[in-house]
Coordinates of C-alpha atoms and ligand atoms in Angstrom, one line a residue:
Chain A
M1 CA 96.3 108.4 86.0
C2 CA 99.0 109.1 88.3
K3 CA 101.6 111.4 86.6
R4 CA 104.4 110.8 88.9
K5 CA 107.9 109.7 89.1
S6 CA 107.1 106.7 91.4
W7 CA 104.5 105.0 93.5
A8 CA 106.4 106.0 96.5
A9 CA 105.8 109.4 95.8
C10 CA 102.2 109.0 95.0
W11 CA 101.7 106.9 98.2
S12 CA 103.5 109.2 100.3
R13 CA 101.6 112.2 99.0
A14 CA 98.5 110.4 99.9
G15 CA 100.0 110.6 103.5
L16 CA 99.2 106.8 103.9
V17 CA 102.7 105.8 104.5
V18 CA 103.0 103.0 107.2
A19 CA 105.1 104.4 109.9
L20 CA 107.6 101.9 111.2
A21 CA 110.1 101.8 114.1
I22 CA 111.7 98.4 113.6
S23 CA 114.2 97.6 111.1
P24 CA 112.8 95.8 107.8
L25 CA 115.8 93.7 107.5
V26 CA 115.3 92.1 110.8
A27 CA 111.5 91.9 110.3
A28 CA 112.1 89.8 107.0
Q29 CA 113.8 87.2 109.0
T30 CA 111.6 86.9 112.0
E31 CA 108.1 86.0 112.4
D32 CA 107.4 87.9 115.5
S33 CA 107.5 91.4 114.1
V34 CA 104.7 93.8 114.8
M35 CA 103.7 93.8 111.1
W36 CA 103.9 90.3 110.5
D37 CA 101.4 89.5 113.3
Y38 CA 99.2 92.3 112.0
T39 CA 99.4 91.2 108.2
R40 CA 99.1 87.5 109.1
K41 CA 95.8 87.9 110.8
M42 CA 94.7 90.1 108.0
F43 CA 95.1 87.3 105.5
I44 CA 94.9 84.0 107.4
G45 CA 93.2 85.2 110.6
D46 CA 94.1 82.9 113.5
A47 CA 94.9 79.7 111.8
T48 CA 98.0 78.0 112.7
Y49 CA 100.9 78.2 110.3
S50 CA 104.6 77.3 109.6
F51 CA 107.4 78.8 107.9
D52 CA 108.6 76.7 105.1
E53 CA 111.6 77.5 103.2
R54 CA 110.5 75.2 100.2
I55 CA 108.1 77.9 99.1
R56 CA 110.4 80.2 97.1
V57 CA 109.8 83.9 96.9
E58 CA 112.0 85.4 94.3
L59 CA 112.8 89.0 94.4
P60 CA 115.6 91.2 93.1
S61 CA 117.9 92.2 95.6
F62 CA 116.8 95.9 95.4
A63 CA 113.8 97.4 93.7
E64 CA 115.4 99.4 90.7
D65 CA 112.1 100.7 89.7
S66 CA 109.7 100.7 92.7
M67 CA 106.7 100.5 90.4
Q68 CA 107.9 97.3 88.7
V69 CA 109.1 94.8 91.1
P70 CA 109.3 91.2 89.7
L71 CA 108.0 88.6 92.1
G72 CA 108.3 85.0 91.3
V73 CA 106.5 82.5 93.6
D74 CA 107.1 78.7 93.4
A75 CA 105.4 76.5 95.9
S76 CA 106.3 73.1 93.7
G77 CA 109.0 72.3 96.3
L78 CA 106.0 71.4 98.6
N79 CA 105.3 68.4 96.5
E80 CA 101.6 68.6 97.7
P81 CA 98.4 70.1 96.0
I82 CA 97.4 73.4 97.2
Q83 CA 94.2 75.3 97.6
Q84 CA 95.6 78.7 97.5
M85 CA 98.3 81.0 97.8
I86 CA 98.0 84.7 99.2
A87 CA 100.9 87.0 98.6
W88 CA 101.5 90.2 100.4
A89 CA 104.2 93.0 101.2
D90 CA 104.2 93.8 105.0
Y91 CA 105.1 97.5 104.5
N92 CA 102.9 98.5 101.4
P93 CA 99.9 100.9 102.1
I94 CA 98.0 98.1 100.2
Q95 CA 99.6 95.0 101.5
H96 CA 97.7 92.2 99.4
I97 CA 99.4 91.5 96.1
F98 CA 97.5 88.5 94.7
T99 CA 95.5 85.5 95.6
Y100 CA 96.3 82.7 93.5
R101 CA 94.1 79.3 93.1
P102 CA 95.5 76.9 90.7
Q103 CA 93.1 73.9 89.9
A104 CA 94.5 70.5 89.0
G105 CA 96.9 70.3 86.3
V106 CA 98.3 73.9 87.0
L107 CA 101.4 74.1 88.9
P108 CA 101.7 76.1 92.2
Q109 CA 104.0 79.0 90.4
V110 CA 103.3 82.3 89.4
S111 CA 105.2 85.6 88.6
L112 CA 104.1 89.3 88.2
P113 CA 105.3 92.8 89.2
F114 CA 104.1 94.8 91.7
K115 CA 104.8 98.2 93.4
V116 CA 106.6 98.9 96.5
Q117 CA 106.5 101.9 98.8
Q118 CA 109.7 101.0 100.7
S119 CA 111.9 98.3 101.7
T120 CA 109.6 95.4 102.8
P121 CA 109.2 91.8 103.5
V122 CA 107.1 89.9 101.0
R123 CA 105.2 86.9 102.4
V124 CA 103.4 84.0 100.5
A125 CA 101.0 81.9 102.6
V126 CA 100.0 78.6 100.9
Q127 CA 97.1 76.8 102.0
L128 CA 97.4 72.9 101.4
T129 CA 94.3 70.9 100.6
S130 CA 94.4 69.9 104.2
G131 CA 93.7 73.3 105.1
E132 CA 97.1 73.9 106.7
W133 CA 99.1 76.9 106.0
R134 CA 102.9 77.2 105.1
V135 CA 104.4 80.6 104.7
G136 CA 107.4 81.6 102.5
S137 CA 109.1 85.1 102.8
G138 CA 111.4 87.2 100.8
Y139 CA 112.6 90.8 101.0
V140 CA 113.1 93.5 98.8
D141 CA 115.1 96.7 99.3
A142 CA 113.5 99.6 97.9
A143 CA 116.5 102.1 97.9
G144 CA 117.9 102.3 94.3
G145 CA 119.7 104.8 92.3
G146 CA 122.9 105.7 90.7
C147 CA 124.3 106.3 87.1
T148 CA 122.6 103.7 88.5
L149 CA 119.3 105.6 88.8
P150 CA 116.0 104.2 87.7
S151 CA 114.5 105.0 84.3
E152 CA 111.5 107.1 84.5
S153 CA 108.4 105.3 84.0
R154 CA 107.1 106.1 80.5
M155 CA 103.6 106.6 81.1
Q156 CA 101.4 106.3 77.9
D157 CA 99.0 109.4 77.7
D158 CA 96.4 107.5 75.6
W159 CA 96.0 104.5 77.8
V160 CA 92.2 104.5 77.3
S161 CA 92.9 103.3 73.7
S162 CA 95.2 100.5 74.9
L163 CA 93.0 99.5 78.0
G164 CA 92.4 95.9 78.2
Q165 CA 94.6 95.1 75.4
I166 CA 96.1 91.5 75.9
S167 CA 99.5 90.4 74.5
A168 CA 100.3 86.6 75.0
G169 CA 102.7 84.0 74.5
R170 CA 102.8 80.2 75.1
F171 CA 106.1 78.3 75.5
S172 CA 106.5 74.7 75.9
R173 CA 108.6 73.6 78.8
A174 CA 109.8 70.3 80.2
S175 CA 107.1 70.3 82.8
G176 CA 104.2 71.4 80.5
D177 CA 103.0 74.9 79.0
R178 CA 104.4 78.3 80.1
F179 CA 101.7 80.9 79.5
K180 CA 102.9 84.6 79.6
L181 CA 100.5 87.5 79.1
Q182 CA 100.5 91.2 79.4
V183 CA 97.3 93.3 80.1
M184 CA 97.4 97.0 79.4
H185 CA 95.8 98.5 82.6
P186 CA 96.8 101.6 84.7
M187 CA 96.3 99.6 88.1
D188 CA 95.6 102.9 90.0
S189 CA 95.9 102.3 93.6
G190 CA 93.1 105.0 94.7
L191 CA 95.8 106.5 97.0
V192 CA 96.6 109.3 94.7
A193 CA 94.6 112.5 95.2
N194 CA 91.8 113.0 92.5
I195 CA 92.5 109.5 90.9
P196 CA 90.1 106.9 91.9
S197 CA 91.2 103.2 92.2
F198 CA 91.0 101.4 88.8
Y199 CA 92.6 98.1 88.6
L200 CA 92.3 94.6 87.5
E201 CA 90.7 92.5 90.4
E202 CA 89.9 89.2 88.7
L203 CA 91.6 86.9 86.2
Q204 CA 90.4 83.5 85.1
V205 CA 92.0 80.9 82.7
R206 CA 89.1 78.7 81.4
R207 CA 88.9 75.6 79.2
P208 CA 86.3 75.8 76.4
S209 CA 83.8 73.8 78.5
G210 CA 83.7 76.8 81.1
E211 CA 85.7 74.7 83.6
V212 CA 88.1 77.3 85.4
L213 CA 91.7 76.3 85.5
I214 CA 93.1 79.1 87.3
Q215 CA 91.5 81.8 89.5
M216 CA 93.4 84.8 90.6
Q217 CA 92.6 88.0 92.5
L218 CA 94.8 91.1 91.9
S219 CA 95.1 94.1 94.1
P220 CA 96.1 97.7 93.0
A221 CA 99.6 96.8 94.2
V222 CA 100.2 94.9 91.0
S223 CA 102.1 97.1 88.6
E224 CA 100.5 99.2 85.6
N225 CA 100.3 96.8 82.5
P226 CA 101.4 93.8 84.3
V227 CA 103.1 90.9 82.7
I228 CA 102.2 87.6 84.5
T229 CA 103.3 84.0 83.9
F230 CA 101.7 80.8 85.0
D231 CA 102.4 77.3 84.2
T232 CA 100.3 74.0 83.4
A233 CA 101.7 70.5 84.1
T234 CA 100.4 69.1 80.8
G235 CA 99.7 70.7 77.5
A236 CA 96.5 72.9 78.2
A237 CA 95.0 72.8 74.9
D238 CA 92.5 75.6 74.2
V239 CA 92.2 77.9 77.0
T240 CA 90.8 81.4 77.3
L241 CA 91.9 84.3 79.5
W242 CA 89.2 86.3 81.1
L243 CA 89.8 89.5 83.3
R244 CA 87.6 92.0 84.9
D245 CA 88.5 95.3 86.6
N246 CA 86.7 97.3 89.5
D247 CA 84.7 99.1 87.1
G248 CA 83.0 96.1 85.8
N249 CA 85.2 96.2 82.4
E250 CA 85.7 92.6 81.1
F251 CA 88.6 91.5 78.8
E252 CA 89.0 88.2 77.2
R253 CA 91.0 86.4 74.5
A254 CA 92.1 82.9 73.6
L255 CA 95.7 81.9 74.8
Chain B
M1 CA 146.3 121.2 134.6
P2 CA 143.7 121.4 131.8
T3 CA 140.3 122.9 132.7
L4 CA 137.3 121.1 131.9
I5 CA 136.7 123.8 129.0
T6 CA 140.1 123.1 127.5
W7 CA 139.0 119.3 127.4
L8 CA 135.8 120.0 126.0
L9 CA 137.4 122.4 123.4
A10 CA 139.9 119.7 122.5
L11 CA 137.3 117.0 122.0
M12 CA 135.2 119.3 119.9
C13 CA 138.1 119.9 117.6
A14 CA 138.9 116.2 117.3
A15 CA 135.3 115.6 116.6
L16 CA 135.1 118.3 114.0
S17 CA 138.4 117.6 112.3
S18 CA 137.7 113.8 112.1
A19 CA 134.2 114.6 110.7
S20 CA 135.6 117.0 107.9
W21 CA 138.4 114.3 107.3
A22 CA 135.7 111.7 106.6
L23 CA 134.1 113.7 104.0
N24 CA 137.3 114.6 101.8
Y25 CA 137.4 113.4 98.4
D26 CA 141.1 112.3 97.9
L27 CA 141.5 113.2 94.3
Q28 CA 144.6 112.3 92.7
P29 CA 145.0 113.5 89.3
R30 CA 147.4 111.7 87.1
Q31 CA 149.0 113.1 83.8
I32 CA 148.6 110.8 80.9
A33 CA 149.5 113.0 78.0
E34 CA 150.5 116.3 77.2
N35 CA 148.4 118.9 79.1
T36 CA 145.9 116.3 79.9
W37 CA 145.1 114.8 83.6
V38 CA 142.7 112.1 84.6
V39 CA 141.2 111.5 88.1
I40 CA 140.3 107.9 88.3
G41 CA 137.5 107.1 90.6
T42 CA 136.5 103.6 92.2
T43 CA 134.5 100.9 90.4
E44 CA 132.0 100.7 93.4
D45 CA 128.5 101.8 93.6
F46 CA 127.3 104.9 95.2
S47 CA 127.7 104.7 99.1
R48 CA 128.2 106.7 102.1
Q49 CA 131.7 105.7 102.3
N50 CA 132.9 106.7 99.0
G51 CA 130.6 109.9 98.6
G52 CA 129.8 109.0 94.9
D53 CA 133.6 109.0 93.8
I54 CA 132.8 106.2 91.4
V55 CA 133.4 107.9 88.2
N56 CA 136.3 109.5 86.3
S57 CA 136.8 113.1 85.5
A58 CA 139.5 114.8 83.5
F59 CA 141.1 118.2 82.6
I60 CA 142.9 119.4 79.7
V61 CA 145.2 122.6 80.4
T62 CA 145.2 124.5 77.2
S63 CA 146.9 127.7 76.5
E64 CA 143.5 129.6 76.7
G65 CA 142.4 128.0 79.8
V66 CA 141.3 124.7 81.6
I67 CA 138.7 122.6 80.1
V68 CA 137.1 120.4 82.8
L69 CA 135.5 116.9 81.5
D70 CA 132.8 116.0 84.0
S71 CA 132.4 117.6 87.2
G72 CA 131.7 114.6 89.7
P73 CA 128.9 113.6 91.9
S74 CA 128.8 116.3 94.2
R75 CA 129.7 120.2 94.9
R76 CA 132.2 119.0 97.3
Y77 CA 133.9 116.8 94.5
G78 CA 133.8 119.6 92.3
E79 CA 135.5 121.8 95.0
A80 CA 138.2 119.4 95.4
L81 CA 138.7 119.0 91.6
K82 CA 138.9 122.6 91.3
Q83 CA 141.4 122.9 94.3
K84 CA 143.6 120.2 92.4
I85 CA 143.5 122.0 89.1
T86 CA 144.7 125.3 90.7
E87 CA 147.6 123.4 92.2
I88 CA 148.6 122.2 89.0
T89 CA 148.1 125.2 86.8
D90 CA 147.6 129.0 87.0
Q91 CA 145.4 128.9 83.9
P92 CA 141.6 129.8 84.6
I93 CA 138.8 127.3 84.1
L94 CA 137.7 128.1 80.6
K95 CA 134.7 125.6 80.5
V96 CA 133.3 122.7 82.3
I97 CA 131.8 120.0 80.0
N98 CA 129.0 117.4 81.1
S99 CA 129.6 114.3 79.0
H100 CA 125.8 113.1 79.7
H101 CA 122.9 113.6 82.4
H102 CA 123.9 110.9 84.8
P103 CA 124.3 112.5 88.4
D104 CA 128.0 111.3 89.0
H105 CA 129.0 113.4 86.0
F106 CA 127.4 117.0 86.6
F107 CA 126.9 117.6 90.4
G108 CA 130.1 119.3 90.7
N109 CA 129.1 121.9 88.4
Q110 CA 128.3 124.5 91.1
A111 CA 131.9 124.6 92.2
F112 CA 133.1 125.9 88.9
L113 CA 130.5 128.8 88.5
P114 CA 130.7 131.3 86.7
A115 CA 132.8 129.4 84.0
P116 CA 130.5 128.4 81.3
I117 CA 129.0 124.9 81.6
L118 CA 128.6 123.0 78.3
S119 CA 126.8 119.7 77.2
L120 CA 124.9 118.4 74.2
E121 CA 121.4 119.7 73.8
A122 CA 119.8 116.5 74.8
T123 CA 121.8 116.3 78.0
Q124 CA 121.0 120.1 78.8
R125 CA 117.3 119.1 78.6
L126 CA 117.7 115.8 80.5
I127 CA 119.7 117.6 83.4
A128 CA 116.7 120.2 83.6
E129 CA 114.1 117.6 83.7
R130 CA 115.6 115.1 86.1
G131 CA 118.2 117.0 88.0
E132 CA 116.0 117.5 91.0
T133 CA 115.0 113.9 91.2
Y134 CA 118.6 112.6 91.1
A135 CA 119.6 115.3 93.6
E136 CA 117.0 113.7 95.9
N137 CA 118.3 110.2 95.2
M138 CA 122.0 111.2 95.5
Y139 CA 121.3 112.7 99.1
R140 CA 119.8 109.5 100.1
L141 CA 122.4 107.4 98.6
V142 CA 125.5 109.4 99.9
G143 CA 124.3 111.4 102.5
D144 CA 126.4 114.4 103.7
W145 CA 128.8 114.4 100.8
M146 CA 126.1 116.0 99.0
R147 CA 125.5 118.9 101.5
G148 CA 125.2 122.3 99.5
T149 CA 124.9 120.6 96.3
E150 CA 122.4 122.1 93.7
V151 CA 121.4 121.2 90.2
V152 CA 123.1 123.4 87.7
V153 CA 121.9 122.9 84.2
P154 CA 124.5 123.3 81.6
T155 CA 124.6 127.0 80.5
Q156 CA 125.5 126.6 76.7
T157 CA 125.4 123.7 74.2
I158 CA 127.9 122.0 72.2
Q159 CA 127.7 121.2 68.5
P160 CA 129.4 118.0 67.3
G161 CA 132.4 118.8 65.1
V162 CA 136.1 120.1 65.1
E163 CA 137.0 123.0 67.5
E164 CA 140.3 124.4 68.1
I165 CA 141.0 125.5 71.5
G166 CA 144.5 126.9 72.8
G167 CA 146.6 124.6 70.9
H168 CA 144.4 121.7 70.8
R169 CA 142.3 120.2 68.1
F170 CA 139.2 118.8 69.5
E171 CA 136.6 116.8 67.8
W172 CA 133.3 116.5 69.5
F173 CA 130.5 113.6 68.7
A174 CA 127.1 112.9 69.7
F175 CA 126.4 109.3 70.4
S176 CA 123.2 107.5 71.9
G177 CA 123.9 104.1 73.2
H178 CA 124.2 104.9 77.0
S179 CA 122.1 108.0 77.4
G180 CA 119.4 108.3 74.8
E181 CA 119.2 110.1 71.3
R182 CA 122.1 112.3 70.8
A183 CA 122.7 112.4 74.6
D184 CA 126.3 111.0 74.8
L185 CA 129.2 113.3 74.2
V186 CA 132.4 112.0 73.0
L187 CA 135.6 113.8 72.6
L188 CA 138.7 113.1 70.6
D189 CA 141.8 115.2 71.2
H190 CA 143.5 115.0 67.9
T191 CA 146.4 116.9 69.4
T192 CA 147.2 114.3 72.3
G193 CA 145.5 111.2 70.8
V194 CA 143.4 110.8 73.9
L195 CA 139.6 109.6 73.3
F196 CA 137.1 110.1 75.7
P197 CA 134.2 107.9 75.3
F198 CA 132.8 108.6 78.8
D199 CA 130.0 106.2 79.8
L200 CA 129.8 104.5 76.4
V201 CA 132.9 102.5 77.7
F202 CA 133.2 100.9 81.2
Y203 CA 136.1 99.0 82.2
Q204 CA 136.2 96.2 84.9
R205 CA 132.9 97.6 85.9
A206 CA 129.5 96.2 84.6
A207 CA 128.0 98.9 82.3
T208 CA 124.8 100.6 83.7
T209 CA 121.7 100.5 81.2
P210 CA 119.0 102.7 82.7
D211 CA 118.8 105.1 79.7
T212 CA 120.0 103.1 76.9
P213 CA 117.7 103.3 73.8
G214 CA 118.6 99.7 73.0
L215 CA 121.7 97.5 73.3
E216 CA 122.2 97.2 69.5
I217 CA 122.3 100.9 69.2
W218 CA 125.2 101.0 72.0
L219 CA 127.0 98.1 70.3
Q220 CA 126.9 100.1 67.0
D221 CA 128.2 103.1 68.7
L222 CA 131.0 101.0 69.9
E223 CA 131.8 99.8 66.4
R224 CA 132.0 103.2 65.5
L225 CA 134.1 104.2 68.4
A226 CA 136.5 101.3 67.6
Q227 CA 137.2 102.9 64.1
M228 CA 138.6 106.1 65.9
E229 CA 142.4 106.5 65.9
F230 CA 143.7 107.2 69.6
R231 CA 146.7 106.6 71.5
Q232 CA 144.9 106.4 74.9
M233 CA 141.2 106.1 76.2
L234 CA 139.6 107.2 79.4
P235 CA 136.6 105.2 79.9
G236 CA 133.6 106.7 82.0
H237 CA 134.2 104.4 84.8
G238 CA 137.7 102.3 85.1
E239 CA 141.3 102.5 84.2
V240 CA 142.8 104.4 81.2
V241 CA 143.8 101.8 78.4
S242 CA 146.0 102.3 75.3
D243 CA 144.1 99.9 73.1
L244 CA 140.8 98.4 72.4
T245 CA 140.5 96.2 75.6
A246 CA 137.9 98.3 77.5
L247 CA 135.9 98.9 74.5
K248 CA 135.9 95.1 73.6
Q249 CA 135.2 94.3 77.1
T250 CA 132.0 96.6 77.2
S251 CA 131.1 95.4 73.8
A252 CA 131.2 91.6 74.8
Y253 CA 129.4 92.2 78.0
L254 CA 126.6 94.1 76.1
A255 CA 126.4 91.5 73.4
W256 CA 126.1 88.9 76.1
L257 CA 123.4 90.9 77.8
H258 CA 121.5 91.2 74.4
E259 CA 121.6 87.7 73.6
T260 CA 120.6 86.4 77.1
L261 CA 117.8 88.6 77.3
Q262 CA 116.6 87.6 73.7
G263 CA 117.0 84.0 74.5
A264 CA 115.2 84.2 77.8
A265 CA 112.3 85.8 76.1
A266 CA 112.0 83.2 73.5
E267 CA 111.9 80.6 76.0
G268 CA 109.4 82.6 78.0
L269 CA 111.0 83.3 81.3
S270 CA 109.9 85.7 83.8
S271 CA 112.0 88.6 84.9
S272 CA 112.5 87.1 88.3
E273 CA 113.6 83.9 86.5
V274 CA 116.0 85.9 84.2
M275 CA 117.7 87.6 87.0
R276 CA 118.9 84.6 88.5
L277 CA 120.6 83.4 85.4
P278 CA 124.3 82.6 85.8
I279 CA 127.1 85.3 84.8
P280 CA 129.6 83.7 82.4
Q281 CA 133.0 83.5 83.7
A282 CA 134.2 86.1 81.4
F283 CA 132.0 88.8 83.3
S284 CA 132.2 87.5 86.8
E285 CA 135.0 89.8 87.5
L286 CA 133.4 92.9 86.6
A287 CA 132.7 95.1 89.5
Q288 CA 128.9 95.1 90.4
V289 CA 128.1 92.7 87.7
R290 CA 125.4 90.8 89.4
Q291 CA 123.5 94.1 90.6
E292 CA 123.9 95.7 87.3
F293 CA 122.6 92.6 85.5
E294 CA 119.4 92.5 87.8
R295 CA 119.0 96.4 87.0
S296 CA 119.4 95.6 83.3
V297 CA 116.5 93.2 83.4
T298 CA 114.3 95.6 85.1
H299 CA 115.3 98.3 82.4
L300 CA 115.2 96.2 79.4
Y301 CA 113.5 92.9 79.4
R302 CA 110.1 94.1 78.8
H303 CA 111.1 95.2 75.3
Y304 CA 112.4 91.6 74.5
E305 CA 109.3 90.1 75.9
Q306 CA 107.1 92.3 73.7
A307 CA 109.0 91.2 70.6
V308 CA 107.9 87.5 71.2
F309 CA 104.1 88.4 72.1
T310 CA 101.5 87.7 69.8
Q311 CA 98.8 90.7 70.0
Ligands
LIG1 ZN1 126.3 107.2 82.9

């Protein structure tokens, strides 16, 4: 476990900070930054794409707690079925945040917290069923502080006993059902000396028949003990949440 | 005709004087009661423009010496405050009080050494634990204003209770709502009727919540404070008041915050959705309210979410 004040500190100690000369503020607004070309190729290769403001990438104006930055993504404004959405932070040492594949009946929106190393644009590339890519952007300022300084992360020393515990809630909304869940997991990045990476890498929501409603890949940039929400278009009846971490531990519960 | 060297010297002097002028805290102590002076800061957030002068400090000139209430955000602020005090009185500094562990309230300590620096026991511990992290953050936020500032942990602790000093009858209290378990000092000067609730009360500026043990605890503290008899009150941030206006404003804002987070959790909203909720008219004029609301969601929403989860 990383016993530290912030992920920023850990990542810096690991010497893996991405050095940048360009202003992140400018980069957030423009596609033709060095990082944008680099990260875009990493996630969607040379595929053609267009920026689309209907993809909403909701972030706080600044990261009060750089280890828990709430991210909300909503591509329902596209009014088109999607294959997948890939979210990443240009200036994080581990850029990938998640890949989300909602099946029919699941809305193209999801929220979870992630870690930031420094101020960064956050990109969400949405692939439509036609194969076409649309990209939404957001930006989070990672300088915080004050009387006004972040509360310190309250790390549990007995995380082993709570590993994989899942708390969940289900809420009915106008559009269908909202699922909210929290999984206890340290989500270690592997970038801190002597602490190997240890994180949830796969999440599925399944029907009793085994049919997969939601498939999600998580990266170690997702925050410790993450709270994740997703929405279904209709009442989803009995569904089960299943997760697996990179050590092969599996966790499951009915939602 | 001036030589090149004289020109250069003149330029250098101009540059130097403008640089030092730019980093001068313009502290204006104002007397609000017998022997009692306040220095009101802006209701802004930390910046390189204001040097962290976003906080109120005060001093009471007793016949035994001066009691300084909070030392400000930097060594330079502490020095400016000390300078103003010596212009007002010949009395020595008897002691410096740190109301709680937030960086805008204690980083001026250095300027007052070797005077004793006092705080609640919890505050002493918190400053020792977090001081260095706060210093790093303050250097980042206000830059050069912090030059030469080092953490000075309070040298003595204050016990809650009544204490007579130099003709004043002081009563110290330990509260918890803003800074954590018994980490918020409150002072009532029975002699002048001035109440110092420090950061338990914010006026015309949204309250900050990074260390609250819970909004309900803070609200209870405010109920207790409202029972105290006082003639004037100096909030931790914002202007002096002579009634419950500031206290009621803080209380109304915190109650709204509590109900909003509770309601949002019951509806299953995500943190990012909560951050975008509208701020009611009644609080829209509070300085920093949108930023503080967002920050409070980060500090507190998880606890409200936990309450509606099923295990
Ligand atoms: Zn404070």
